[in-house]
mmCIF file of C-alpha atoms and ligand atoms in Angstrom:
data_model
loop_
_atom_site.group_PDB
_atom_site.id
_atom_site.type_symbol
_atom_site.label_atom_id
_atom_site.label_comp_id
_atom_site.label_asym_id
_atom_site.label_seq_id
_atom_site.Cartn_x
_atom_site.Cartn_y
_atom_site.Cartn_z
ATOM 1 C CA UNK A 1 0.000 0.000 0.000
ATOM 2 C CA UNK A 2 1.501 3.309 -0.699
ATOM 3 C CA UNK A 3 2.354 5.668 1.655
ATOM 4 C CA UNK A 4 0.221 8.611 3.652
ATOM 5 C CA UNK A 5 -0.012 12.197 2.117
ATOM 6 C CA UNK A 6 1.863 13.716 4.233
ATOM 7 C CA UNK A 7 -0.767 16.768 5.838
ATOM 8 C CA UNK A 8 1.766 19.969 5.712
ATOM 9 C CA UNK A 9 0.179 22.243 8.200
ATOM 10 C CA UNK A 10 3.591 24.616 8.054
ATOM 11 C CA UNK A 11 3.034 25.256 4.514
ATOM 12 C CA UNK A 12 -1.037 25.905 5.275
ATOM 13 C CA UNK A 13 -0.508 27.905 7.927
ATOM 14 C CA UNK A 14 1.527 30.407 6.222
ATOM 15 C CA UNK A 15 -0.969 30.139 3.531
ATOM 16 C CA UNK A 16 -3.289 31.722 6.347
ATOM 17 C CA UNK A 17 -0.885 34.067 7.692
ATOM 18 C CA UNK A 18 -0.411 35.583 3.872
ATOM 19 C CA UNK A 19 -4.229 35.729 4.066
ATOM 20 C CA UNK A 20 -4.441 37.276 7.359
ATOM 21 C CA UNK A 21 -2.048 39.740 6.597
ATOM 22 C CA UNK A 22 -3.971 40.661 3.091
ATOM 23 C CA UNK A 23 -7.104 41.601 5.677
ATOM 24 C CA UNK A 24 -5.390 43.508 7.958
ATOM 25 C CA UNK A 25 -4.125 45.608 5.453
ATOM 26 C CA UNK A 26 -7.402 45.945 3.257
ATOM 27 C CA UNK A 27 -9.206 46.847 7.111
ATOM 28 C CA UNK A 28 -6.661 49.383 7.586
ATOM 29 C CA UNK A 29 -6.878 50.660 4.148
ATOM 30 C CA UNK A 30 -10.519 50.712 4.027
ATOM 31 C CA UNK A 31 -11.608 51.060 7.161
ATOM 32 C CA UNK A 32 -8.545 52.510 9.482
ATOM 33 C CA UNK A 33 -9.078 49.654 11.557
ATOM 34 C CA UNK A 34 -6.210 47.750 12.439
ATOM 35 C CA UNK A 35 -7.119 44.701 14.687
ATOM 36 C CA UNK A 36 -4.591 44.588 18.064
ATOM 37 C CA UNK A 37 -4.272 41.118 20.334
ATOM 38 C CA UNK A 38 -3.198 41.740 24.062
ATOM 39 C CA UNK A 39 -1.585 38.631 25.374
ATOM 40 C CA UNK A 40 -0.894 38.605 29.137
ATOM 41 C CA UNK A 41 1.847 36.319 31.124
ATOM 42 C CA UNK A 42 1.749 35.800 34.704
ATOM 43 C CA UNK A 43 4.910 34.354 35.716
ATOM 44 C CA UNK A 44 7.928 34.058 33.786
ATOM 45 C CA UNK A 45 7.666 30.345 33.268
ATOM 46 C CA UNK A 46 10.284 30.098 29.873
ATOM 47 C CA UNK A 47 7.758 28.037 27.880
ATOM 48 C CA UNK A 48 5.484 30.399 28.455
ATOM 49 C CA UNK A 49 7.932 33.648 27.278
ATOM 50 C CA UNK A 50 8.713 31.431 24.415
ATOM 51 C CA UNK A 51 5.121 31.073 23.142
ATOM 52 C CA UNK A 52 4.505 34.953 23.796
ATOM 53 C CA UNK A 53 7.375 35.566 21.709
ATOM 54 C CA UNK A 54 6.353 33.850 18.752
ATOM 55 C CA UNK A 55 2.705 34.869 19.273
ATOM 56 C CA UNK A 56 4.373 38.779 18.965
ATOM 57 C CA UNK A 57 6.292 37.799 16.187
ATOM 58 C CA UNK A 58 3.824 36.378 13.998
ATOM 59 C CA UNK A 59 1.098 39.524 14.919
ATOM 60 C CA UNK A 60 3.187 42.431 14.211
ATOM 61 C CA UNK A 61 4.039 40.486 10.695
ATOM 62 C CA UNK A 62 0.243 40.410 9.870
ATOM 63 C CA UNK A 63 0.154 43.848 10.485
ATOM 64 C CA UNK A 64 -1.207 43.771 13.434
ATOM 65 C CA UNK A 65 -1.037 45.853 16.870
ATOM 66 C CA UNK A 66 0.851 43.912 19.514
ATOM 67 C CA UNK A 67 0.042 44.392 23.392
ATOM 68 C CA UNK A 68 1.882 42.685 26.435
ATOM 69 C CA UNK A 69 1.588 42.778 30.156
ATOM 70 C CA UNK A 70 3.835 40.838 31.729
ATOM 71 C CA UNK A 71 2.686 40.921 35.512
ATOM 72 C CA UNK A 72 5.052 38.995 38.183
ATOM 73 C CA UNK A 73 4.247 35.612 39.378
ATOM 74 C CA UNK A 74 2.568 37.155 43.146
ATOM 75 C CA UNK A 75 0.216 38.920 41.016
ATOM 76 C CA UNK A 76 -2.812 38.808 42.692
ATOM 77 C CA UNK A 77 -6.556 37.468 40.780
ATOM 78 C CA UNK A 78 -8.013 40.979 42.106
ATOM 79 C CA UNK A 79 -4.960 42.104 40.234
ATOM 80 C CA UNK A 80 -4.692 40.114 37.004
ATOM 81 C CA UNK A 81 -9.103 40.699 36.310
ATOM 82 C CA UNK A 82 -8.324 44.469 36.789
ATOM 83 C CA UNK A 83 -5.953 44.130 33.530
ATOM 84 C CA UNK A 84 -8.745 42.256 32.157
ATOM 85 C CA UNK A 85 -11.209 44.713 32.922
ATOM 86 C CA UNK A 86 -9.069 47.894 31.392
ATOM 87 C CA UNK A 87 -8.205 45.910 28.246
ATOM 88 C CA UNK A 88 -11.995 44.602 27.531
ATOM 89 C CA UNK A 89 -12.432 48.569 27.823
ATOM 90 C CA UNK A 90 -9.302 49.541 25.282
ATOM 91 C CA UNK A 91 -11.297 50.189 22.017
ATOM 92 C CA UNK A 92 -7.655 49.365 19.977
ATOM 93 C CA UNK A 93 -7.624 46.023 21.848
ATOM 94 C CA UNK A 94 -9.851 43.408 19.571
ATOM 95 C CA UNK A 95 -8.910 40.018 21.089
ATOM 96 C CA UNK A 96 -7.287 39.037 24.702
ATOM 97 C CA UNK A 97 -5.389 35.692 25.444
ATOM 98 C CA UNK A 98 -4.074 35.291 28.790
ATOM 99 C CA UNK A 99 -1.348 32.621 28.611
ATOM 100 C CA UNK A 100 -2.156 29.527 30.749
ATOM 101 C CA UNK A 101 -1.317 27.996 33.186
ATOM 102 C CA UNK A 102 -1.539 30.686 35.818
ATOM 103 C CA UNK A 103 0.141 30.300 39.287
ATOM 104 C CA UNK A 104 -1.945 28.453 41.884
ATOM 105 C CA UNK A 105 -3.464 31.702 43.453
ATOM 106 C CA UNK A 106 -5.452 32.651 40.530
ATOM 107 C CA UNK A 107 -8.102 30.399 39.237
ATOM 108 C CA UNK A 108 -8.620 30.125 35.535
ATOM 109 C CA UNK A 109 -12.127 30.093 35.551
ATOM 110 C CA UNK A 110 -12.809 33.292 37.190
ATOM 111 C CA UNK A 111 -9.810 34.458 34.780
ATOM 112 C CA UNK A 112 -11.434 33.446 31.168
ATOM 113 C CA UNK A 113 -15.197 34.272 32.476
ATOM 114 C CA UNK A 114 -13.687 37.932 32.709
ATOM 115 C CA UNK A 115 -13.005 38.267 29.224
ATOM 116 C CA UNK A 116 -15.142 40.230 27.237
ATOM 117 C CA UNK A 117 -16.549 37.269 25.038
ATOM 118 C CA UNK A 118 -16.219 39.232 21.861
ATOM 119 C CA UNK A 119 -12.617 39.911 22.302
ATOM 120 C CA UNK A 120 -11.847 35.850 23.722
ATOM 121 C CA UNK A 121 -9.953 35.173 20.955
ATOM 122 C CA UNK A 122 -8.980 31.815 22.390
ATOM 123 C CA UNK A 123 -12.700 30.321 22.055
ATOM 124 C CA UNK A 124 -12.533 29.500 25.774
ATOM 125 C CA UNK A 125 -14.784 31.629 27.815
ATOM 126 C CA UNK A 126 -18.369 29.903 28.290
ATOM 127 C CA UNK A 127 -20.596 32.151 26.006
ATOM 128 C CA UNK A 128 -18.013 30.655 22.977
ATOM 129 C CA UNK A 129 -18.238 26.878 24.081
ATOM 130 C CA UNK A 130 -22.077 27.424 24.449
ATOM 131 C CA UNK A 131 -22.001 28.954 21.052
ATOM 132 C CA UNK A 132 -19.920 26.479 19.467
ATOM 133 C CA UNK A 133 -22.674 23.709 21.047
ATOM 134 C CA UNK A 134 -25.727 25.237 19.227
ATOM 135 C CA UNK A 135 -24.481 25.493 15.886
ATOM 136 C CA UNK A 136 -23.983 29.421 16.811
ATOM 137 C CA UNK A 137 -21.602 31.734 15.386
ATOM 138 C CA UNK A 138 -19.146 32.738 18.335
ATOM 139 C CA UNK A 139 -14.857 32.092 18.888
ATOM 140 C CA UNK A 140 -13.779 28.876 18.241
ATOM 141 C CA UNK A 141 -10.304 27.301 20.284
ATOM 142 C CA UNK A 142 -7.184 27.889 17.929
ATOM 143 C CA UNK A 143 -6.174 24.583 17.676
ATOM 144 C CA UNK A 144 -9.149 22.681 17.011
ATOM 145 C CA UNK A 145 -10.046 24.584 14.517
ATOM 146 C CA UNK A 146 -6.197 24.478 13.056
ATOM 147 C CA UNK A 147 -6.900 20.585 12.829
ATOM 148 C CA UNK A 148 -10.532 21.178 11.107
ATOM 149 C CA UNK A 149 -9.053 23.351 8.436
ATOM 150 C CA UNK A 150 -6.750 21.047 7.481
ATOM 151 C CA UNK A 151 -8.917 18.345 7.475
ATOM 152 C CA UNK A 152 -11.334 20.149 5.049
ATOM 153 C CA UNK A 153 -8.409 21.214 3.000
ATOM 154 C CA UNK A 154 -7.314 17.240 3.061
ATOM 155 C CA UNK A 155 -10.675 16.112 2.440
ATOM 156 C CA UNK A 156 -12.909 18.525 1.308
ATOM 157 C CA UNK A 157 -16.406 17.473 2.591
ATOM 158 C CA UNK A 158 -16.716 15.336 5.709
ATOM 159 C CA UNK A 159 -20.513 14.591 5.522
ATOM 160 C CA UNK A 160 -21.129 10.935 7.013
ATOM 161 C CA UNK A 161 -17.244 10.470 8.015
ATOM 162 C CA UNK A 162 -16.874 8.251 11.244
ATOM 163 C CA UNK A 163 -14.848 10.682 13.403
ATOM 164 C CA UNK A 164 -13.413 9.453 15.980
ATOM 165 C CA UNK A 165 -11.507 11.908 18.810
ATOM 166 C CA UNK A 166 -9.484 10.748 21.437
ATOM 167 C CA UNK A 167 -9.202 13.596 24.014
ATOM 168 C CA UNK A 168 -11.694 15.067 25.809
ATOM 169 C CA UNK A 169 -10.091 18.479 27.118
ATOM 170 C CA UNK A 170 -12.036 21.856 26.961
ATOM 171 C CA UNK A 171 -9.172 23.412 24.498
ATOM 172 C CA UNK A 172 -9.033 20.429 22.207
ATOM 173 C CA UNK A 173 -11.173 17.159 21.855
ATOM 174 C CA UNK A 174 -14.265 18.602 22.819
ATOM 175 C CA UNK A 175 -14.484 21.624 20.473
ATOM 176 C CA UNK A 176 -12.672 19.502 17.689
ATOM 177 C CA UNK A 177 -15.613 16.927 18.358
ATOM 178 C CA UNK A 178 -18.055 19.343 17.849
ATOM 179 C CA UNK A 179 -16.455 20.870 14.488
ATOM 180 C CA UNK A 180 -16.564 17.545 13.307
ATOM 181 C CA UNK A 181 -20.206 17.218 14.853
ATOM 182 C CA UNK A 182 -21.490 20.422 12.896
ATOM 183 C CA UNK A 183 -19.918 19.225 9.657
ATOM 184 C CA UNK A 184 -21.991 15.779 9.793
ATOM 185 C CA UNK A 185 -19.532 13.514 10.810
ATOM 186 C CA UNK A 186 -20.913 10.846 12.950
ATOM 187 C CA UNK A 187 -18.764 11.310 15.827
ATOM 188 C CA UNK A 188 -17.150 9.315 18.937
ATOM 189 C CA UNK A 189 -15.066 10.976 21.517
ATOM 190 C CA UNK A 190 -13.351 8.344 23.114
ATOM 191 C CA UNK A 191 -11.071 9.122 26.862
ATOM 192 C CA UNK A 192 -9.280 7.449 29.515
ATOM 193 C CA UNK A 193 -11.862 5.124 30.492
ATOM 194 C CA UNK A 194 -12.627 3.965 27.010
ATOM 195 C CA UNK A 195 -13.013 0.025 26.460
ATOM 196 C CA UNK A 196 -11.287 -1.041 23.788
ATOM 197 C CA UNK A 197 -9.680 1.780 22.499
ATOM 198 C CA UNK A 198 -8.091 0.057 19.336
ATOM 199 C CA UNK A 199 -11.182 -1.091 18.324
ATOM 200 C CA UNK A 200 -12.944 2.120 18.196
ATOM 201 C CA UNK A 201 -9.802 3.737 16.626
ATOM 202 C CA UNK A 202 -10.663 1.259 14.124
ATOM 203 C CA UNK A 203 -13.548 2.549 13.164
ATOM 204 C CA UNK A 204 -12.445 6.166 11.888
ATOM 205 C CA UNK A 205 -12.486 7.707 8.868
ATOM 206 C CA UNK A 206 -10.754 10.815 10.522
ATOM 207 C CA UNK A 207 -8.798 9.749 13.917
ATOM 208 C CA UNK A 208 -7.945 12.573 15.652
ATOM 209 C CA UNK A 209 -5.382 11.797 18.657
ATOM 210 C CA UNK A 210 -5.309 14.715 21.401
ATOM 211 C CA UNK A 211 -3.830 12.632 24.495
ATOM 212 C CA UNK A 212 -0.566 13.913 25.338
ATOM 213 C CA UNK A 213 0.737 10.659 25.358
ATOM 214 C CA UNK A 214 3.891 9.418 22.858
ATOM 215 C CA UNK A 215 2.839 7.777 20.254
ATOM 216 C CA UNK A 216 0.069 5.466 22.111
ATOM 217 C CA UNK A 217 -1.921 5.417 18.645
ATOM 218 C CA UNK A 218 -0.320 2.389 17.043
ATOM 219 C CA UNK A 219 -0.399 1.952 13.145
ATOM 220 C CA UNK A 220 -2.688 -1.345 13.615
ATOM 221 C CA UNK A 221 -5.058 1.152 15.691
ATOM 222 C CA UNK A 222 -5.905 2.855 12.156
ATOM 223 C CA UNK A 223 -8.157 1.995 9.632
ATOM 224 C CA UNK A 224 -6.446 1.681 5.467
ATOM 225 C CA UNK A 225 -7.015 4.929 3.697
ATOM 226 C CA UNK A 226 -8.094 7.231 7.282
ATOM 227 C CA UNK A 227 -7.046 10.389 7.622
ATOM 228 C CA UNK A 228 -5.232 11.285 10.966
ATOM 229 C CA UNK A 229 -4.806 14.461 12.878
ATOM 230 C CA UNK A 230 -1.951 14.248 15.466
ATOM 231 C CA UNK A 231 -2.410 17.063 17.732
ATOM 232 C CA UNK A 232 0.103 15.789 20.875
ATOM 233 C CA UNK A 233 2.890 16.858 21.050
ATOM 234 C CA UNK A 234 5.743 15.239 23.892
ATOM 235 C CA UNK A 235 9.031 15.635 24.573
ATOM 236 C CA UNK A 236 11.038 12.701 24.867
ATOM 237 C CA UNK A 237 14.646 11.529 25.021
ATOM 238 C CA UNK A 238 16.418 11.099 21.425
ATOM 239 C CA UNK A 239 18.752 8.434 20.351
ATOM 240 C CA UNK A 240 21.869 10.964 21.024
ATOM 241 C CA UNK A 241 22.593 10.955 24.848
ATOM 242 C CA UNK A 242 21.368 14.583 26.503
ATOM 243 C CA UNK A 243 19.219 15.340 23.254
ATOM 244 C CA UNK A 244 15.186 15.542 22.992
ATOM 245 C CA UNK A 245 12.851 15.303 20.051
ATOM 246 C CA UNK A 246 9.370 16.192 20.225
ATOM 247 C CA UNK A 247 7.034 13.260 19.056
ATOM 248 C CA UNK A 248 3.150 13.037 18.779
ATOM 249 C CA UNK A 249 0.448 11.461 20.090
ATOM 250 C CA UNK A 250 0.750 8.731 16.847
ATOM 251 C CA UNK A 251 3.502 5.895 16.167
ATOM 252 C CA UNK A 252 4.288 8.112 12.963
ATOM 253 C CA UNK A 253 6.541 5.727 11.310
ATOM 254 C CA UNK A 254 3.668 2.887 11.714
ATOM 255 C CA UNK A 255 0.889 4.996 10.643
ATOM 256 C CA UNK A 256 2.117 6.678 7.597
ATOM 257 C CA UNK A 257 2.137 3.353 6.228
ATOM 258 C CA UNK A 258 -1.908 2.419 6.720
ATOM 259 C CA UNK A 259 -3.392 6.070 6.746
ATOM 260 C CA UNK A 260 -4.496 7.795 3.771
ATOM 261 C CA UNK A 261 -3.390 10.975 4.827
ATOM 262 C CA UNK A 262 -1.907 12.292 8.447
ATOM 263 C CA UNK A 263 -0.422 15.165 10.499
ATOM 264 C CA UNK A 264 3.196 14.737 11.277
ATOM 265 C CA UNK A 265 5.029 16.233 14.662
ATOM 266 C CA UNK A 266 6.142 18.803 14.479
ATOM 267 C CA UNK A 267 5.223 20.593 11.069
ATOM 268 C CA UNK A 268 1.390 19.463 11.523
ATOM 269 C CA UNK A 269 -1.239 20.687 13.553
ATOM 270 C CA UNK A 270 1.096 23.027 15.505
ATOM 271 C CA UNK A 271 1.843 25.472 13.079
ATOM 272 C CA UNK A 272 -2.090 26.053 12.596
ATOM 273 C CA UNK A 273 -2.169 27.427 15.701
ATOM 274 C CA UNK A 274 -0.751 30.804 15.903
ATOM 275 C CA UNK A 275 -2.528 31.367 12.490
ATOM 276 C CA UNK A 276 -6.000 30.738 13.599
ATOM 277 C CA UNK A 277 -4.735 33.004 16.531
ATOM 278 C CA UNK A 278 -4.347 35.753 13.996
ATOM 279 C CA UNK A 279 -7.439 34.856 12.218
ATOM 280 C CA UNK A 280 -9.700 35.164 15.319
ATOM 281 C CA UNK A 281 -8.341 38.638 15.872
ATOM 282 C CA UNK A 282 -8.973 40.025 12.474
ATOM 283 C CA UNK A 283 -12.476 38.199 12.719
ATOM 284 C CA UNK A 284 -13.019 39.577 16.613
ATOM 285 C CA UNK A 285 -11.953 43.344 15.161
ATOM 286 C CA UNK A 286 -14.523 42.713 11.879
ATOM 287 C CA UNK A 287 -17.479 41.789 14.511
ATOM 288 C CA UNK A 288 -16.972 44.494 16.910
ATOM 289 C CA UNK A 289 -16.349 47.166 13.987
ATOM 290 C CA UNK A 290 -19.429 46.123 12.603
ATOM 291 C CA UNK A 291 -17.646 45.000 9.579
ATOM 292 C CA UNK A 292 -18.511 41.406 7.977
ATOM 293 C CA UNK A 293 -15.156 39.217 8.397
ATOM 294 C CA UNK A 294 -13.996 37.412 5.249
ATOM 295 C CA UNK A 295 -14.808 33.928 5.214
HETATM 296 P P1 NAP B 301 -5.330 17.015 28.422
HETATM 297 O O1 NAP B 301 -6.122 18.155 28.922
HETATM 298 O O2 NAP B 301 -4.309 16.376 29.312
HETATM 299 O O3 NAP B 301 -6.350 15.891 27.936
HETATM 300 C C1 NAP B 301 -5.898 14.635 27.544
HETATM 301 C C2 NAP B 301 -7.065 13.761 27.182
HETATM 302 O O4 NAP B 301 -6.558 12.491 26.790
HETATM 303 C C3 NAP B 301 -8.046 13.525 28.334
HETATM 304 O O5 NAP B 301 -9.364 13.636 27.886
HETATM 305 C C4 NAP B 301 -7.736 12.101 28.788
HETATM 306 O O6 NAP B 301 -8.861 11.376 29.225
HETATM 307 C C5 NAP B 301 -7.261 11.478 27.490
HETATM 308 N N1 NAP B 301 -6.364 10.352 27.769
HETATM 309 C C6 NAP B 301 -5.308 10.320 28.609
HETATM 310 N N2 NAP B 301 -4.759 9.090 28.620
HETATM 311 C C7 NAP B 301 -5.490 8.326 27.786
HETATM 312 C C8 NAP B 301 -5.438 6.980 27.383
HETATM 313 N N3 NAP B 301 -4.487 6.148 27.834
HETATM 314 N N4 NAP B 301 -6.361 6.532 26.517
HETATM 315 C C9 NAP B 301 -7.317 7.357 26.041
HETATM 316 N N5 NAP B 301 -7.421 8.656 26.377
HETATM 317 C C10 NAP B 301 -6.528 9.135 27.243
HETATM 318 O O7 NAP B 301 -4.525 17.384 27.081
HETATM 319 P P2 NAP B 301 -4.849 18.483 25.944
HETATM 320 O O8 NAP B 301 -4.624 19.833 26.492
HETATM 321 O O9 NAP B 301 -6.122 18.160 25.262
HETATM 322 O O10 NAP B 301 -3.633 18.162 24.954
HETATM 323 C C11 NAP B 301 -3.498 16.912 24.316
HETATM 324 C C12 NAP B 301 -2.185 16.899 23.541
HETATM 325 O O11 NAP B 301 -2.238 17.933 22.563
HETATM 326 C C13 NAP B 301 -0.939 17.211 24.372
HETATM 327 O O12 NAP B 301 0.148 16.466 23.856
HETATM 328 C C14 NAP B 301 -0.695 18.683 24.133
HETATM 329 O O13 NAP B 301 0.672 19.047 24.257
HETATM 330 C C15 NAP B 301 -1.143 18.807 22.694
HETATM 331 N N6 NAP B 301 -1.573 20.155 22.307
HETATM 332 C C16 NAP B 301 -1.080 20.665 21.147
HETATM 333 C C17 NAP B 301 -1.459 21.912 20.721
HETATM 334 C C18 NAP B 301 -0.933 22.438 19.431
HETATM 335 O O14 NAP B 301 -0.821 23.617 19.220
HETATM 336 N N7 NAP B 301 -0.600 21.576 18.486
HETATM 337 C C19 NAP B 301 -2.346 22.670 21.482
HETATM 338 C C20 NAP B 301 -2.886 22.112 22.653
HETATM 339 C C21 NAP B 301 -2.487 20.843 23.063
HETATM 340 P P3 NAP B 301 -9.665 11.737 30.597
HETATM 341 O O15 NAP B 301 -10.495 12.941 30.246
HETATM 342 O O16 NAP B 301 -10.474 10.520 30.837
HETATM 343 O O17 NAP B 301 -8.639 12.023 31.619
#
């Protein structure tokens, strides 16, 4: 059997970011609107910095107005939804993402319930999960909607696929469920408790793996021909003593062989994220301009 298309998220995602760009400058152009994205870091946990970083990079290169608070790690929750509060107020701030995790005195609830729904660019505050359950228009999580775009671009329509998700989290196997849900796939979202796990895997047209766990998803776990996102993605030790590679969720080398198409790690699903990011701000600045976003 021949091998996988190989899924090149790094290639689509700048395909997006070109796009992005191209509507930032036609708002500004047209409209003198040019969409800004506040991103705020508690701590100075270097992952963390890292991701801000690129996050920066990426929106000042589309154009875009950058914003940072970087508030110490004692910051207080009293503290941190007063920032909040004056950015949902700043009329050149469209879309706020507050880095997680937060230190242990803040709780993240209270945190992303604070945001000004319209400017949650991150898809996670409650109005935006209850929007994406209804079939509504509202923010949808970066990531899972990374993975949908490429599956659409990979597939084109997904009407009557078996889905199958295995993840349940609130930033990625639930919303991607429900993408999949709201294009007609017929959907199971399988977890740590679910029997048989191979045998469901099995099943999918589209097997998307959000688990966190190397490479658990074996290539006998996937059906000929399916199409696989691999969203996790885990550090582990490489062959050369001291050295680290990041792997995903999927036995790549196994899986390429069986699938029809699938996501490698890295250079997959991760890329997609910062430029759905930049999407959801231009679309949060269209919405509260009054301006319809392009599609
Ligand atoms: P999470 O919150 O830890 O959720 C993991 C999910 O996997 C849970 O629903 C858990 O089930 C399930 N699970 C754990 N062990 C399992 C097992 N043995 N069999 C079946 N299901 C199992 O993780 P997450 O935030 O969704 O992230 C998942 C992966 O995606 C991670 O590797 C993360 O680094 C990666 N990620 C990547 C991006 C990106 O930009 N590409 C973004 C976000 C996350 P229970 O609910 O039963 O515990």
């Amino acid at each position: 059997m021949a091998e996988a298309k190989i899924i090149d998220g790094k290639a689509f995602a700048e395909r997006v970011r070109t796009r992005v760009a191209k509507d930032v400058a036609a708002l500004t152009t047209a409209h003198g609107l040019t969409p800004g994205l506040a991103v705020i870091l508690v701590g100075d946990n270097p992952a963390s910095r890292a991701y801000i970083a690129s996050k920066k990079k990426a929106t000042v290169e589309a154009g875009m107005r950058s914003f940072e608070r970087m508030l110490a790690a004692s910051t207080s929750e009293a503290a941190l939804l007063a920032e909040i509060a004056r950015l949902n107020a700043d009329p050149a701030v469209h879309g706020i993402l507050v880095q997680l995790p937060l230190p242990a005195q803040i709780r993240e609830a209270a945190v992303i319930e604070a945001l000004d729904p319209r400017k949650d660019v991150d898809g996670f505050h409650t109005r935006n999960v209850g929007l994406l359950w209804t079939g509504s228009e509202g923010i949808v999580p970066c990531t899972p909607l990374g993975c949908f775009m490429l599956l659409k671009e990979t597939l084109g329509d997904l009407a009557g696929a078996r889905a199958v998700v295995v993840g349940r989290s609130n930033i990625v196997g639930k919303p991607i469920a429900n993408l999949l849900l709201r294009e007609n796939c017929t959907v199971t979202i399988a977890h740590s408790r679910t029997r048989e796990l191979a045998e469901e895997c099995r099943r999918a047209d589209i097997l998307v793996a959000a688990v966190g766990k190397p490479e658990m998803v074996r290539g006998d776990w996937i059906k000929p021909g399916a199409a696989v996102i691999d969203v996790g993605i885990n550090r582990v030790a490489a062959e050369t003593a001291g050295k680290s590679r990041l792997v995903g969720d999927v036995a790549f080398a196994e899986a390429v062989k069986v699938a029809g198409a699938i996501t490698p790690v890295p250079g997959g699903v991760g890329p997609m994220t910062i430029a759905c990011l930049l999407r959801n701000t231009v679309s949060a600045a269209c919405r509260q301009a009054g301006i319809k976003p392009s599609a």
